[in-house]
PDB file of C-alpha atoms in Angstrom:
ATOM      1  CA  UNK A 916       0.000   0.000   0.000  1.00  0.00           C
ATOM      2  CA  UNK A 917       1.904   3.588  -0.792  1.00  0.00           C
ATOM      3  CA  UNK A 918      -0.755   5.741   0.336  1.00  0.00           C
ATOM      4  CA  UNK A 919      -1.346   8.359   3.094  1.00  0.00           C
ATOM      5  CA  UNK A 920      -2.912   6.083   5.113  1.00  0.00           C
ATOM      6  CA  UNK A 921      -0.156   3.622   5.210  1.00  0.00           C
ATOM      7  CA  UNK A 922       2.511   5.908   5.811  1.00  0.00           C
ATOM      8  CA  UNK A 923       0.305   7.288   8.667  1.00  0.00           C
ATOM      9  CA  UNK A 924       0.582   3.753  10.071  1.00  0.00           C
ATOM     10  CA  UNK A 925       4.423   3.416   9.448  1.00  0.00           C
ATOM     11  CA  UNK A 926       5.162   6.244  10.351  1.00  0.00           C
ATOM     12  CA  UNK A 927       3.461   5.850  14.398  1.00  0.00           C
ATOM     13  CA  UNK A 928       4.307   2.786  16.167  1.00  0.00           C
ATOM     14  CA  UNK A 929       1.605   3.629  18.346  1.00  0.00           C
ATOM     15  CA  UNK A 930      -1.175   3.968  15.485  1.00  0.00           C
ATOM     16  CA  UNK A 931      -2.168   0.213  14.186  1.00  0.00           C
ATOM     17  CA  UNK A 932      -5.225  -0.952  12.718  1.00  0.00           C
ATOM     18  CA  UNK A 933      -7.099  -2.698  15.682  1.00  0.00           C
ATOM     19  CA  UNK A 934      -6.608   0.554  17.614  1.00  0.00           C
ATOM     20  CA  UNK A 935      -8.207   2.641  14.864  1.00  0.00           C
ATOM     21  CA  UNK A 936     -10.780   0.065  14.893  1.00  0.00           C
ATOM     22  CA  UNK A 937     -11.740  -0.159  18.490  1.00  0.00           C
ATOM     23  CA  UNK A 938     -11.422   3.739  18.292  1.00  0.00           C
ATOM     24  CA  UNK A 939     -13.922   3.765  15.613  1.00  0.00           C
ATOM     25  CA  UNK A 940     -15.947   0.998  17.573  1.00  0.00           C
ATOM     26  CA  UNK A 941     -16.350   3.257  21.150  1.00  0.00           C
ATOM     27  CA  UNK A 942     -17.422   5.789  18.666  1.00  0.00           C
ATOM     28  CA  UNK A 943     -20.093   3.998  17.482  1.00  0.00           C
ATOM     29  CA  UNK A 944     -21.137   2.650  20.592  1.00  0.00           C
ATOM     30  CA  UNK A 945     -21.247   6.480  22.053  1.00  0.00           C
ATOM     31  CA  UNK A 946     -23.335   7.525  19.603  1.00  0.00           C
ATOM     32  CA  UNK A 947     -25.642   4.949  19.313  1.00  0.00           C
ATOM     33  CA  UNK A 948     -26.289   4.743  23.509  1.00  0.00           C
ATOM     34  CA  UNK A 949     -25.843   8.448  23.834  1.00  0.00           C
ATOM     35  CA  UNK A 950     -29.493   9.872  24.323  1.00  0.00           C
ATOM     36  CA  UNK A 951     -31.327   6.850  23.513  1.00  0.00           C
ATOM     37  CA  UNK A 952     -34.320   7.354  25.951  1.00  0.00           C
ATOM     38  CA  UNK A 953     -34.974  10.798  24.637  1.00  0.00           C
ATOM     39  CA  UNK A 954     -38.013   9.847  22.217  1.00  0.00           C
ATOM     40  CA  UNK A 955     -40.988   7.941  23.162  1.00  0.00           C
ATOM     41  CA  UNK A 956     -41.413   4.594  21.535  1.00  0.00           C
ATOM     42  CA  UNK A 957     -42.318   3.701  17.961  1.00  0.00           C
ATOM     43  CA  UNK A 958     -45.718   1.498  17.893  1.00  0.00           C
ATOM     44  CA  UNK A 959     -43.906  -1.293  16.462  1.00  0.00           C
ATOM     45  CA  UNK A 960     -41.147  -0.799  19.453  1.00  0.00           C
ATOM     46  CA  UNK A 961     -43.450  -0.492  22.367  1.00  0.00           C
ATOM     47  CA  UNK A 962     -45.158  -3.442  21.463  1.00  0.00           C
ATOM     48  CA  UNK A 963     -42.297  -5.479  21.822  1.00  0.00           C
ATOM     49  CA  UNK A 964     -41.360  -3.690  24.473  1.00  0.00           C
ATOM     50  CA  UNK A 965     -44.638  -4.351  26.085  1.00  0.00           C
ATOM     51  CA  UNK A 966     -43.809  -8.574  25.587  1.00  0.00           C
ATOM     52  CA  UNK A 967     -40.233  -7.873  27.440  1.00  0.00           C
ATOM     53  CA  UNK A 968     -42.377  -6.231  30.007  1.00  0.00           C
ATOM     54  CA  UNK A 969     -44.728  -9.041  29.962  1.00  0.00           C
ATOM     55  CA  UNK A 970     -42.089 -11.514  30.302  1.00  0.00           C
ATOM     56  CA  UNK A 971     -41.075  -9.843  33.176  1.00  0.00           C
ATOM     57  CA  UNK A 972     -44.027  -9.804  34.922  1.00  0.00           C
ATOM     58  CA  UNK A 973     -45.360 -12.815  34.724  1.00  0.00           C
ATOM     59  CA  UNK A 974     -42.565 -15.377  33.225  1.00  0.00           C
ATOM     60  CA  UNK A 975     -44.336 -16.334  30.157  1.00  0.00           C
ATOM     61  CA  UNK A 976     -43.472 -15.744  27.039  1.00  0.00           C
ATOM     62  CA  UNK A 977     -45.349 -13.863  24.296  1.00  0.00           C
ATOM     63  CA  UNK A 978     -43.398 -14.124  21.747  1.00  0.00           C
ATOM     64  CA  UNK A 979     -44.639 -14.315  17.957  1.00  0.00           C
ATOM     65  CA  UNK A 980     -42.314 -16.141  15.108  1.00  0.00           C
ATOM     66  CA  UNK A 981     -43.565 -14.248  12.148  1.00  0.00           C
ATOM     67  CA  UNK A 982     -42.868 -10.688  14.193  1.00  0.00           C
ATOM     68  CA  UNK A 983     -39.502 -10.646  15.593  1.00  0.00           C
ATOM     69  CA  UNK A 984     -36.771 -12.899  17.400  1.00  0.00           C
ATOM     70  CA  UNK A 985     -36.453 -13.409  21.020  1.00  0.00           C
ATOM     71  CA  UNK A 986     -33.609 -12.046  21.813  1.00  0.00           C
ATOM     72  CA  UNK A 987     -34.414  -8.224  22.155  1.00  0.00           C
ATOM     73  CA  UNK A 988     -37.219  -9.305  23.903  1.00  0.00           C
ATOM     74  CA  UNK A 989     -35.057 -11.456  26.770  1.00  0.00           C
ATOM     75  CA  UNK A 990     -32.203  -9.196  26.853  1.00  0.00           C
ATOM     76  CA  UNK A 991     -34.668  -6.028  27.350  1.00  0.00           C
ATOM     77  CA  UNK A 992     -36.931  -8.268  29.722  1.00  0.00           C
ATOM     78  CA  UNK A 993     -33.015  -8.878  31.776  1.00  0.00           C
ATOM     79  CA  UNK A 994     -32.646  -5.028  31.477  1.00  0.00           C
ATOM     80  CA  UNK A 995     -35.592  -4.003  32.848  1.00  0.00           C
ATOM     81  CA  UNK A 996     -35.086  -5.959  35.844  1.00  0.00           C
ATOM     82  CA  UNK A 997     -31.672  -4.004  36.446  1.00  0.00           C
ATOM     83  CA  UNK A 998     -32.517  -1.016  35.280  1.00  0.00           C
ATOM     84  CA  UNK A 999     -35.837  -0.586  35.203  1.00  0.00           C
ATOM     85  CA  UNK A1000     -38.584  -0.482  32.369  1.00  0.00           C
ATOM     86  CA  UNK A1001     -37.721   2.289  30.236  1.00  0.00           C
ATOM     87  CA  UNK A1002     -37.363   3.096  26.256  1.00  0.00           C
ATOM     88  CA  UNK A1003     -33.362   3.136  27.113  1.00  0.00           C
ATOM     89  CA  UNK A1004     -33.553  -0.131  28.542  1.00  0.00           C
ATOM     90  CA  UNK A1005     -35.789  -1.838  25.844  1.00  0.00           C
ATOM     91  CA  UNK A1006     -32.975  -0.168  22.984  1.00  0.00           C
ATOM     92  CA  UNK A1007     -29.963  -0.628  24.884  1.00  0.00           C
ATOM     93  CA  UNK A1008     -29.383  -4.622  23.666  1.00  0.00           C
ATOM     94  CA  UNK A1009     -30.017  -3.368  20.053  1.00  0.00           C
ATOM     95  CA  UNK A1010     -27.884  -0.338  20.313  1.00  0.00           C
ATOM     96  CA  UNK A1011     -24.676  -2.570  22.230  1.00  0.00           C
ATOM     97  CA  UNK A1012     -25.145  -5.461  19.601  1.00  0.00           C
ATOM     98  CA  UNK A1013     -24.852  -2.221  16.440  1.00  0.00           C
ATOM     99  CA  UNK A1014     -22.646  -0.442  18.434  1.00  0.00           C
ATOM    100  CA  UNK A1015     -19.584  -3.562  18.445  1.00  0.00           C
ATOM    101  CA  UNK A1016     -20.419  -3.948  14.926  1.00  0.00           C
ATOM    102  CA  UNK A1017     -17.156  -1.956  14.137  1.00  0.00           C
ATOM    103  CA  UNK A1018     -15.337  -4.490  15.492  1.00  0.00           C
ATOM    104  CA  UNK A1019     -16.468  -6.901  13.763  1.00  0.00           C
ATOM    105  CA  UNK A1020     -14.000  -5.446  10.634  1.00  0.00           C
ATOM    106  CA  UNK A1021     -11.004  -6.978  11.955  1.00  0.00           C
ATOM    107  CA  UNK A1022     -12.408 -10.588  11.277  1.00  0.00           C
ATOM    108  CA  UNK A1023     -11.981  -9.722   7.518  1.00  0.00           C
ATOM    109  CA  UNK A1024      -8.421  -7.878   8.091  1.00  0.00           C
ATOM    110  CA  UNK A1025      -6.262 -10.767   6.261  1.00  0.00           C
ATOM    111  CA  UNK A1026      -8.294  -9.685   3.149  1.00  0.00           C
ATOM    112  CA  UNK A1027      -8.586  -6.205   3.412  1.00  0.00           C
ATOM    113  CA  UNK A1028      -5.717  -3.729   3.224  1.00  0.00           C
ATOM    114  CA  UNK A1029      -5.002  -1.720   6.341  1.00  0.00           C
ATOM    115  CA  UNK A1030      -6.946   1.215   4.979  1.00  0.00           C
ATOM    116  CA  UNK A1031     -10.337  -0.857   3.656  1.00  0.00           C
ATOM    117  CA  UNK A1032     -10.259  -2.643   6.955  1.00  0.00           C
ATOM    118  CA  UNK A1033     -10.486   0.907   9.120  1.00  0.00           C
ATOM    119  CA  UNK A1034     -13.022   2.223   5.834  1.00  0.00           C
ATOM    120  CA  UNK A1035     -14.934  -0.367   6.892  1.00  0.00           C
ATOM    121  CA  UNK A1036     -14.887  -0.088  10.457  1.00  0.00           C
ATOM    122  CA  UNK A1037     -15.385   3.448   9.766  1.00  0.00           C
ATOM    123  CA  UNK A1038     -18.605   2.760   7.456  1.00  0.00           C
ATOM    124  CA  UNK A1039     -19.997  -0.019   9.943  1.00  0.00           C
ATOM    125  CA  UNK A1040     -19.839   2.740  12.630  1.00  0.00           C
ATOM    126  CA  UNK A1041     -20.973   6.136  10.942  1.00  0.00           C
ATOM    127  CA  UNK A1042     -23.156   4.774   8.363  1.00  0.00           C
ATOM    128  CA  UNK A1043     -27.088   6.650   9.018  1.00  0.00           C
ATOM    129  CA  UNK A1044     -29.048   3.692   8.442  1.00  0.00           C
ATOM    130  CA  UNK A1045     -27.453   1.312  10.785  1.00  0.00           C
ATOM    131  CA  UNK A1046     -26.875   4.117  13.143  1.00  0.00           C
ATOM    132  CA  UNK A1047     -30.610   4.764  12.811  1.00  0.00           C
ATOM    133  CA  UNK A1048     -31.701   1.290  13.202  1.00  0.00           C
ATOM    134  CA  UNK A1049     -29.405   0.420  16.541  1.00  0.00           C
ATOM    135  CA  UNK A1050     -30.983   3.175  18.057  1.00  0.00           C
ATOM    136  CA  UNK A1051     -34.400   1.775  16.988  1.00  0.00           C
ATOM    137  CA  UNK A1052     -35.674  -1.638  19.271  1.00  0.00           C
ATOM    138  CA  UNK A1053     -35.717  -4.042  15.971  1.00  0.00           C
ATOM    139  CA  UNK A1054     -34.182  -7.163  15.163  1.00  0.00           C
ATOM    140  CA  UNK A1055     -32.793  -5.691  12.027  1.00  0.00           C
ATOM    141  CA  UNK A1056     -29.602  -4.747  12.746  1.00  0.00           C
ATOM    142  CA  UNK A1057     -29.356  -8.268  15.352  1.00  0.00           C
ATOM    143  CA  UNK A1058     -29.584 -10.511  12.554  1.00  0.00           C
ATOM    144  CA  UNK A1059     -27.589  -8.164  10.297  1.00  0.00           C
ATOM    145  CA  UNK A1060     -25.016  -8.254  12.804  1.00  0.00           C
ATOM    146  CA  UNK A1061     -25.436 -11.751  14.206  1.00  0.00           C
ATOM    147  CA  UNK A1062     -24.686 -12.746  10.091  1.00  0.00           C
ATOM    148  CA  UNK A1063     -22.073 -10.699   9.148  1.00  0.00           C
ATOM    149  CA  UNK A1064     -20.069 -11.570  12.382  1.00  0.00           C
ATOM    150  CA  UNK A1065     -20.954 -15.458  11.536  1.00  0.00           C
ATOM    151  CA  UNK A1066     -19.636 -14.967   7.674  1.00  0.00           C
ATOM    152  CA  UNK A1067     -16.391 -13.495   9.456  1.00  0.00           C
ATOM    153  CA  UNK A1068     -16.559 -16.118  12.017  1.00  0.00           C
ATOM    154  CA  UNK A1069     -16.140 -18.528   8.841  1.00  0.00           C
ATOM    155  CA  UNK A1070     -13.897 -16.482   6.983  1.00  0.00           C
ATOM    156  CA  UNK A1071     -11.496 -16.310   9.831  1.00  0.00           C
ATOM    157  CA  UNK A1072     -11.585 -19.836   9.925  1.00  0.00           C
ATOM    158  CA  UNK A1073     -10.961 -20.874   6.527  1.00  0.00           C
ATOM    159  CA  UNK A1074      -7.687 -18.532   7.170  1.00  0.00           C
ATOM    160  CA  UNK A1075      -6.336 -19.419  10.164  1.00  0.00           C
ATOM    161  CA  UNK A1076      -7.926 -23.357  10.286  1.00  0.00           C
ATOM    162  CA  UNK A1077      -8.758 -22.141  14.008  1.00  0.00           C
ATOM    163  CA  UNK A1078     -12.159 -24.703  15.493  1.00  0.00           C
ATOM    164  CA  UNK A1079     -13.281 -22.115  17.708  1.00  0.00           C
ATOM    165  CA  UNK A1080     -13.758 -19.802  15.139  1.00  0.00           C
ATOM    166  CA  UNK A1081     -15.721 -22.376  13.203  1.00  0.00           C
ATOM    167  CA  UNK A1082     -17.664 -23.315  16.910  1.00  0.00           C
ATOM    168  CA  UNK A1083     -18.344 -19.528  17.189  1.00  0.00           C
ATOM    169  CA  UNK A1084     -20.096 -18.985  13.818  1.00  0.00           C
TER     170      UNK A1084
END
């Protein structure tokens, strides 16, 4: 690579690519949990809310296959039993889970040049629509996540012929 980047990188011990990228990551993660309470609830986002709630409550489960996954649901439900039932609490799993995505560049780093594996930290963590949606209490941006960490999962084994890699996808 002979470009700015690069030279930025040889030229500072101290500046390598998984520190750019967990820089990049925090980012993310700060401005995806950084005033997440301040709206009230989307229809579609209380109503899940409201079977986290439920779940809490009573122990039962309402959840409905063709609407979302559980796991919003039972990490919010754990949430509001630290925390407390709140909009923050019900977006906080969804906003962690988009908020590491960042990270999740450096699976994909033995393929990548220095500088396209920090672009794509960089686009993972600024991007408006995913910055949007793990703010948002979905399972959009879970299962986007949840796959693109399980391709890397794969990819990382196929390089490095690791099994937990391979167990973790």
């Amino acid at each position: 690579e002979s470009n700015e980047w690069t030279s930025l990188f040889d030229r500072f011990d101290g500046i390598t690519v998984g520190r750019v990228v967990v820089g990049l990551t925090l980012l993310a993660v700060a401005l995806r949990v950084v005033g997440i309470g301040a709206r009230s609830a989307h229809w579609d986002e209380a109503r899940v809310a409201y079977w986290s709630y439920f779940y809490t409550d009573t122990g039962s489960l309402a959840y409905y296959w063709e609407e979302h996954g559980p796991f919003a649901q039972l990490a919010a439900a754990r949430l509001f039993d630290v925390i407390g039932v709140s909009d923050t609490a019900a977006r906080l799993p969804v906003a962690l889970v988009g908020g590491l995505l960042p990270a999740s560049a450096l699976l994909y780093r033995k393929h990548l040049r220095k500088t396209e594996t920090v672009a794509l930290a960089g686009l993972l963590s600024l991007n408006a629509i995913l910055l949007y949606y793990s703010r948002f209490m979905r399972s959009d941006v879970l299962v986007a996540t949840f796959m693109f960490v399980g391709l890397g999962l794969v990819v990382r084994f196929v390089d490095t012929r690791k099994v937990p890699y391979l167990l973790a996808s």
